[in-house]
One Martini backbone bead per residue (centre of mass of N, CA, C, O) as a GRO file, in nm:
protein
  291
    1UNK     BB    1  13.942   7.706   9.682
    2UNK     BB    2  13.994   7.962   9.463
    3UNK     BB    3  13.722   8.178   9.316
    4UNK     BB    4  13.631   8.327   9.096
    5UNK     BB    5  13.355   8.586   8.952
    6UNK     BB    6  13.483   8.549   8.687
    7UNK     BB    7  13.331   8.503   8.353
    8UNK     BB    8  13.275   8.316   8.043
    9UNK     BB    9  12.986   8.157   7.846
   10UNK     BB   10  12.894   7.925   7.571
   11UNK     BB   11  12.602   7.814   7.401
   12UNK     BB   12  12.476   7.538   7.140
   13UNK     BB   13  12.150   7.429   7.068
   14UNK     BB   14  12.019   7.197   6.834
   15UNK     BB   15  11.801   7.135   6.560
   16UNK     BB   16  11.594   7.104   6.267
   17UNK     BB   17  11.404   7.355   6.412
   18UNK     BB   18  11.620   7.471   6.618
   19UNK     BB   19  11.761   7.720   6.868
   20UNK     BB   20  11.993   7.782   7.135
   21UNK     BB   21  12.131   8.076   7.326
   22UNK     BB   22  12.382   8.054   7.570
   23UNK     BB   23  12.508   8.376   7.796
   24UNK     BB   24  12.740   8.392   8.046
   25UNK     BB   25  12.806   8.622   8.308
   26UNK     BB   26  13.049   8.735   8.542
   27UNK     BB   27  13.084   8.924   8.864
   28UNK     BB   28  13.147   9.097   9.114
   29UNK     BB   29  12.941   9.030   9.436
   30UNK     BB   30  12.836   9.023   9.714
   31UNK     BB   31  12.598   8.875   9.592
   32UNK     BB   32  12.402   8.720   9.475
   33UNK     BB   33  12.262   8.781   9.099
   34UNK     BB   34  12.003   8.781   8.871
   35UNK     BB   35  12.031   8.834   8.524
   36UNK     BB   36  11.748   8.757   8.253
   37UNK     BB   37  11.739   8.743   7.886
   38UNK     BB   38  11.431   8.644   7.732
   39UNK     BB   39  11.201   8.509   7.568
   40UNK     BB   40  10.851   8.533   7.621
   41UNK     BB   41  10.820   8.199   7.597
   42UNK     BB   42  11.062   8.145   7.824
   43UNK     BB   43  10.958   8.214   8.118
   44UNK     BB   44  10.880   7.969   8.270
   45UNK     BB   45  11.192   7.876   8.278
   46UNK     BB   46  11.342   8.083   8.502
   47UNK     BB   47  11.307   7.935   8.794
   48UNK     BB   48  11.470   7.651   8.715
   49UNK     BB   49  11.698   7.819   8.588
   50UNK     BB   50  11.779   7.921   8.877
   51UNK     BB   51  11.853   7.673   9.022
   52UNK     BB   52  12.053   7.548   8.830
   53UNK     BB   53  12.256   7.783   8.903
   54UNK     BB   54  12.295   7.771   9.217
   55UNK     BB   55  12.423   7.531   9.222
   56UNK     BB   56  12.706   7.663   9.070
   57UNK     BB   57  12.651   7.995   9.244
   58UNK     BB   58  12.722   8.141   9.519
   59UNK     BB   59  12.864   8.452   9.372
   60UNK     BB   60  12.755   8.705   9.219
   61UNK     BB   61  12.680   8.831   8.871
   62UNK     BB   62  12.438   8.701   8.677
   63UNK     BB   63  12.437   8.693   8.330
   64UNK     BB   64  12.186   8.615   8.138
   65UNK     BB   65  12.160   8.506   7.764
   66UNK     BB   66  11.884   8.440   7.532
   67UNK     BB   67  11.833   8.249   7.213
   68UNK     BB   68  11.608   8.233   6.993
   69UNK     BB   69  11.559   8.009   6.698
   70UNK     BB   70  11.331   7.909   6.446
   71UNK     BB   71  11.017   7.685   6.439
   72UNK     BB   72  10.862   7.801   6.685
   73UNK     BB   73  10.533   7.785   6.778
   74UNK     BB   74  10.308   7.883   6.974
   75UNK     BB   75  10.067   7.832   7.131
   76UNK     BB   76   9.714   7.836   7.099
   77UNK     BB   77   9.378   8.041   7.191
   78UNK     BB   78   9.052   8.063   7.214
   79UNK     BB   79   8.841   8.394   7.273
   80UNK     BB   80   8.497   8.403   7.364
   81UNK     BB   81   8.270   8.652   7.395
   82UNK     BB   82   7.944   8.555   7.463
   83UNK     BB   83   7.824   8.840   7.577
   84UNK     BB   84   7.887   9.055   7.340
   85UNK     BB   85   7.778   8.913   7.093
   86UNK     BB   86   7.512   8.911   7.209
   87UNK     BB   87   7.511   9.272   7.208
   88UNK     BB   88   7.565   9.296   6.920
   89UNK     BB   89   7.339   9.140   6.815
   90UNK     BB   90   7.116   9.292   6.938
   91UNK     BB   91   7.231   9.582   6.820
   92UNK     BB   92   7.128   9.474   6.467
   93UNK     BB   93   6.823   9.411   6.527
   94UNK     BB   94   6.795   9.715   6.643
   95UNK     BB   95   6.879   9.860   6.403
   96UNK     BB   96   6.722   9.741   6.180
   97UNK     BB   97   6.432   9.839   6.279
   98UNK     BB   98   6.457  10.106   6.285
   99UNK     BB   99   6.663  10.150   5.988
  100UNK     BB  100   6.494   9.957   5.801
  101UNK     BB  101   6.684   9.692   5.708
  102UNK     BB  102   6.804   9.425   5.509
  103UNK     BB  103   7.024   9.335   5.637
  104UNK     BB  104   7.182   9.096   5.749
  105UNK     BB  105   7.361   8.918   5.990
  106UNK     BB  106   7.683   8.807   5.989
  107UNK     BB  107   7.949   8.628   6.119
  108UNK     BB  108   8.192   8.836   6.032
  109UNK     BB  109   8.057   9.060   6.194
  110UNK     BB  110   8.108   8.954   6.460
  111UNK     BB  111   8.426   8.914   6.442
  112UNK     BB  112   8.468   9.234   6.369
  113UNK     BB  113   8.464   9.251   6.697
  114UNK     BB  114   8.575   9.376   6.960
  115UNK     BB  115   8.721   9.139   7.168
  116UNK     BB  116   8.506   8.902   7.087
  117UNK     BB  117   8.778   8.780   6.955
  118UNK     BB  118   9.035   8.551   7.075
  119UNK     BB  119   9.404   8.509   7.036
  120UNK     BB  120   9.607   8.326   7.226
  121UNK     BB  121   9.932   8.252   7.412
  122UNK     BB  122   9.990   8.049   7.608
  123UNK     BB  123  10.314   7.932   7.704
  124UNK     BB  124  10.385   7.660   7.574
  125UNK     BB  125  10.666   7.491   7.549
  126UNK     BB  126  10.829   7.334   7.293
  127UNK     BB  127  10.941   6.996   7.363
  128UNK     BB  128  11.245   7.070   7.275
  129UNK     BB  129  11.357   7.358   7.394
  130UNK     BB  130  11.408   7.261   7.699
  131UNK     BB  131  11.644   7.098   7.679
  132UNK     BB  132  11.829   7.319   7.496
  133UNK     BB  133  11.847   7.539   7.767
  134UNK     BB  134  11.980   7.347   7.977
  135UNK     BB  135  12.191   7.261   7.833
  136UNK     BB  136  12.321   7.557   7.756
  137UNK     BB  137  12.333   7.636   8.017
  138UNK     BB  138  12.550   7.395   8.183
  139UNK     BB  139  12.776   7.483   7.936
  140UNK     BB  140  12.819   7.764   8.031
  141UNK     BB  141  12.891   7.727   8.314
  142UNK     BB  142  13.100   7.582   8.301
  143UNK     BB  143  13.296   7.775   8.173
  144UNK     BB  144  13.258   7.983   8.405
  145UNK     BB  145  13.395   7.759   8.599
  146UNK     BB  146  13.687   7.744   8.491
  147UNK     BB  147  13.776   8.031   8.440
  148UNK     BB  148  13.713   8.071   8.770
  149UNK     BB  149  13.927   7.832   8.826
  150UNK     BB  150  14.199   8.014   8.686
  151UNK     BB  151  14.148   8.311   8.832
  152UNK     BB  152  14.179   8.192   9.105
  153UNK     BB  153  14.474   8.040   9.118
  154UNK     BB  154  14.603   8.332   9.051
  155UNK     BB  155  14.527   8.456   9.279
  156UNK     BB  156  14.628   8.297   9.512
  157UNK     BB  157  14.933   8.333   9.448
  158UNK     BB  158  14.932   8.660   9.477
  159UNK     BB  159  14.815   8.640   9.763
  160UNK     BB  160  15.058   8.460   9.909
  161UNK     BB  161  15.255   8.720   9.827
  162UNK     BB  162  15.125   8.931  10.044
  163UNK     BB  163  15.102   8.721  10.306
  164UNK     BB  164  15.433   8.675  10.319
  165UNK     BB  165  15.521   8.982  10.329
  166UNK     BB  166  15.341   9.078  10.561
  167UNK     BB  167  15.514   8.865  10.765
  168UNK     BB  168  15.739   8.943  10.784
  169UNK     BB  169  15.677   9.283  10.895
  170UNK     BB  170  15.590   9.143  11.171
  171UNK     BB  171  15.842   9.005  11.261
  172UNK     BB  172  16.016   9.239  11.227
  173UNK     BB  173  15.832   9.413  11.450
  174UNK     BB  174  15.853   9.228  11.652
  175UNK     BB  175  16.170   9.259  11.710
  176UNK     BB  176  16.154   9.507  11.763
  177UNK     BB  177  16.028   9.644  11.995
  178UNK     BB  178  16.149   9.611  12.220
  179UNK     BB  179  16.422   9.840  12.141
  180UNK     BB  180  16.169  10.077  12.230
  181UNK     BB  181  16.259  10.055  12.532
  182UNK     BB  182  16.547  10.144  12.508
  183UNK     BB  183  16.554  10.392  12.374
  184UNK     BB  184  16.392  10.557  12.533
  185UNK     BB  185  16.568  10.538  12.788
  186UNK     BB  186  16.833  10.633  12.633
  187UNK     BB  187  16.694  10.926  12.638
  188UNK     BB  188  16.623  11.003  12.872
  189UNK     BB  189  16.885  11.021  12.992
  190UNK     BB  190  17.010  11.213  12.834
  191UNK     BB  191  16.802  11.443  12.904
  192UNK     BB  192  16.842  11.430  13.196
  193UNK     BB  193  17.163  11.508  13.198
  194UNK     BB  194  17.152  11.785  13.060
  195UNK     BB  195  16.976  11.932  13.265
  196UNK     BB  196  17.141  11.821  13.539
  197UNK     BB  197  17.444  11.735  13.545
  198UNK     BB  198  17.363  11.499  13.750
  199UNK     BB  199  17.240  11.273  13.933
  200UNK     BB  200  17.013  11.026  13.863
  201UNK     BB  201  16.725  10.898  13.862
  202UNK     BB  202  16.657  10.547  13.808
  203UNK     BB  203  16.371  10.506  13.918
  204UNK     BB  204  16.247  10.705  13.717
  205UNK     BB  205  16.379  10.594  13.477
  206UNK     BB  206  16.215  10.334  13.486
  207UNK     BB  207  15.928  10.417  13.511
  208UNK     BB  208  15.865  10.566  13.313
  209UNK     BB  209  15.964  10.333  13.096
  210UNK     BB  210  15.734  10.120  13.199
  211UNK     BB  211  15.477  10.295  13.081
  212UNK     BB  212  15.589  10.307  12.796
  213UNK     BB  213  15.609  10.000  12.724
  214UNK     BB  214  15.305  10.019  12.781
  215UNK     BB  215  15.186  10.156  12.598
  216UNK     BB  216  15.382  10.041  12.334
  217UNK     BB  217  15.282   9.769  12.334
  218UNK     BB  218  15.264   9.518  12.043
  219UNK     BB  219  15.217   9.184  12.131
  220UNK     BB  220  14.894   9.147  12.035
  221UNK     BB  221  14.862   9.264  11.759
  222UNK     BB  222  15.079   9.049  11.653
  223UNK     BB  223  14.928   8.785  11.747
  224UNK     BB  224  14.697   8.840  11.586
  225UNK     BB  225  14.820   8.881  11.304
  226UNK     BB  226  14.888   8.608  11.268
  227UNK     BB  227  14.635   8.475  11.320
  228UNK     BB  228  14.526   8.650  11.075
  229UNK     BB  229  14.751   8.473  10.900
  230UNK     BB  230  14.654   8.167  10.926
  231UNK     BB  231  14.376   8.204  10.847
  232UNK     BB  232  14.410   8.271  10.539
  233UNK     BB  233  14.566   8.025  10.454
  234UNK     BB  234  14.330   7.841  10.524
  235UNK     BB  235  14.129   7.952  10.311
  236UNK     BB  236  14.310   7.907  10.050
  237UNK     BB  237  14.229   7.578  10.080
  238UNK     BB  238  13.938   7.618  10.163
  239UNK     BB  239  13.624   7.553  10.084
  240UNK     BB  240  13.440   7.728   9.921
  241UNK     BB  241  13.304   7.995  10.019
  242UNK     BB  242  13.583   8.276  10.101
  243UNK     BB  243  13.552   8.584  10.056
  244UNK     BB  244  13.402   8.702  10.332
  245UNK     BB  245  13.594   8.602  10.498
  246UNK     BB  246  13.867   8.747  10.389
  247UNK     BB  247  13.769   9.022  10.413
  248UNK     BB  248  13.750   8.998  10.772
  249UNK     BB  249  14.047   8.967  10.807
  250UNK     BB  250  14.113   9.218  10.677
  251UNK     BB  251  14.001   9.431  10.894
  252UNK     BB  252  14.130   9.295  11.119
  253UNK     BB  253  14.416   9.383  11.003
  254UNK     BB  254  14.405   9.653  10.984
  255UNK     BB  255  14.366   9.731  11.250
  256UNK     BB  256  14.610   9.634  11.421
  257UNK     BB  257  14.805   9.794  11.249
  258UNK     BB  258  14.667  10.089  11.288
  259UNK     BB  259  14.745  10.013  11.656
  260UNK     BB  260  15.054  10.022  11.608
  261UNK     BB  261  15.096  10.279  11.446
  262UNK     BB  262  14.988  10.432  11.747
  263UNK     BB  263  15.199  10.294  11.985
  264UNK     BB  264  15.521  10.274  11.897
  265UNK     BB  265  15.685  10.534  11.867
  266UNK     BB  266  15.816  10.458  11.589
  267UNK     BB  267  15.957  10.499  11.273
  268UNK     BB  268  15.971  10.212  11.168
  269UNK     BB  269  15.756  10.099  11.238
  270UNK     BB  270  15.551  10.280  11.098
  271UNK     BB  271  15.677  10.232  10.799
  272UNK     BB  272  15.559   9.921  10.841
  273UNK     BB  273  15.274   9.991  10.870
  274UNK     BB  274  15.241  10.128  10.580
  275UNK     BB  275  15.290   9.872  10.420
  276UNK     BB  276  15.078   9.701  10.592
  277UNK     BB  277  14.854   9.856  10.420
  278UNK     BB  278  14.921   9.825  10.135
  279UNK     BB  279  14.899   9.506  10.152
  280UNK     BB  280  14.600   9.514  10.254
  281UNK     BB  281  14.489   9.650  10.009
  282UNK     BB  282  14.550   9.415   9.780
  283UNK     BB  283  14.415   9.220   9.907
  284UNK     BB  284  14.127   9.339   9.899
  285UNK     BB  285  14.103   9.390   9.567
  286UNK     BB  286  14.128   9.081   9.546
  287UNK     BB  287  13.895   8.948   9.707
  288UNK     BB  288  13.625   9.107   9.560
  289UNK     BB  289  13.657   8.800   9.346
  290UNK     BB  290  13.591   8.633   9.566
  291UNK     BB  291  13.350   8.375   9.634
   0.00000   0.00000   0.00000
């Protein structure tokens, strides 16, 4: 089954407490490749929310992004310096001394020394939120699935007619070939007719005609082009990720025709050589979208 790599899919879950709401688009890219937006209290969730997508997504660019709201406190933990609190203490104790003060220090004075007392967020996640982050991942990927497996099908008719096109052309190309060693002897006899005006020597044209023969044959290339156009249509109907194979075929189907194009010598061929690069340029560009 041929899958786009373009999709777009959104999902909120909510509770009487909180939203969550997660947005996927993917686009077409060589390899797997995420990236992804959350806020930095769901960092810890990364991780796990990549694993979850890996299993739905074999290739290209998936871009995630989470949005948070609603009545939802990060955990948070007292951090006291006592050995700092220790050396303001004693360095109050002896500025009193100095400077004869008659003020004690208290409470509050240590509190709002720098650094000596810190509230940090643990980074704990409120547990309400993890199931609804997994729960709207999952439903924005089907929906990106089901996307690229429509844009998909839509491909596939497409690559289906320009690889009945490539083989007609292909076929067309086999069969002119023959023609090609005969037109060559029958202009090279015309040739030598002209200059020589008497008998022609035919085992020399015979001759001739057999290298050029040798050299024009293009009997291999199109039995290659067919077999991976046999291949093409394989790839077409079978299972998993099939774009990076479809690419390896479009390139050696490019090959051959290449090759076509430069031994057959014959204006026909060349002409269906230029479409069949055409018609394979189009492959291309529309391969680049498949898983």
């Amino acid at each position: 089954m041929v899958m786009s790599m373009t999709g777009f899919g959104r999902s909120v879950k909510q509770t009487d407490k909180c939203m969550v709401q997660v947005e996927i688009k993917t686009v077409n890219h060589r390899y797997r490749e995420f990236h992804i937006k959350m806020p930095q209290q769901l960092s810890q969730a990364e991780i796990p929310l990549r694993n979850q997508l890996s299993k739905q997504f074999n290739r290209g660019r998936i871009e995630l992004n989470v949005k948070l709201s609603g009545n939802i406190s990060p955990g948070k933990e007292l951090h006291i310096d006592w050995g700092l609190l220790d050396s303001y203490y004693h360095f109050i104790k002896e500025a009193k001394i100095r400077y004869r003060l008659t003020e004690e220090a208290t409470l509050s004075d240590l509190l709002r020394m720098d650094n000596a007392v810190l509230v940090e967020e643990t980074g704990d996640i409120d547990v309400e939120v993890l199931p609804l982050l997994f729960g709207a991942a999952e439903d924005a990927a089907d929906q990106v699935l089901k996307m690229r497996e429509t844009e998909g099908n839509s491909l596939s008719i497409e690559l289906d007619t320009y690889i009945s096109s490539l083989e007609e052309l292909v076929q067309k190309t086999k069969e002119l070939s023959p023609m090609v060693q005969k037109t060559y002897t029958e202009r090279l006899r015309s040739k030598l007719y002209e200059m020589v005006k008497e008998n022609i020597d035919e085992t020399r044209i015979v001759s001739e005609a057999a290298i050029f023969a040798d050299k024009a044959d293009i009997s291999e290339e199109t039995a290659r082009l067919l077999s991976h156009i046999s291949q093409f249509r394989e790839a077409l109907i079978a299972s998993g990720p099939i774009g990076r194979k479809m690419d390896f075929i479009i390139q050696e189907m490019n090959r051959e025709v290449n090759t076509i194009g430069s031994k057959a010598n014959d204006s026909n061929i060349a002409i269906m050589a230029v479409e069949m690069k055409v018609l394979i340029e189009k492959l291309r560009e529309q391969v680049q979208n498949i898983e």
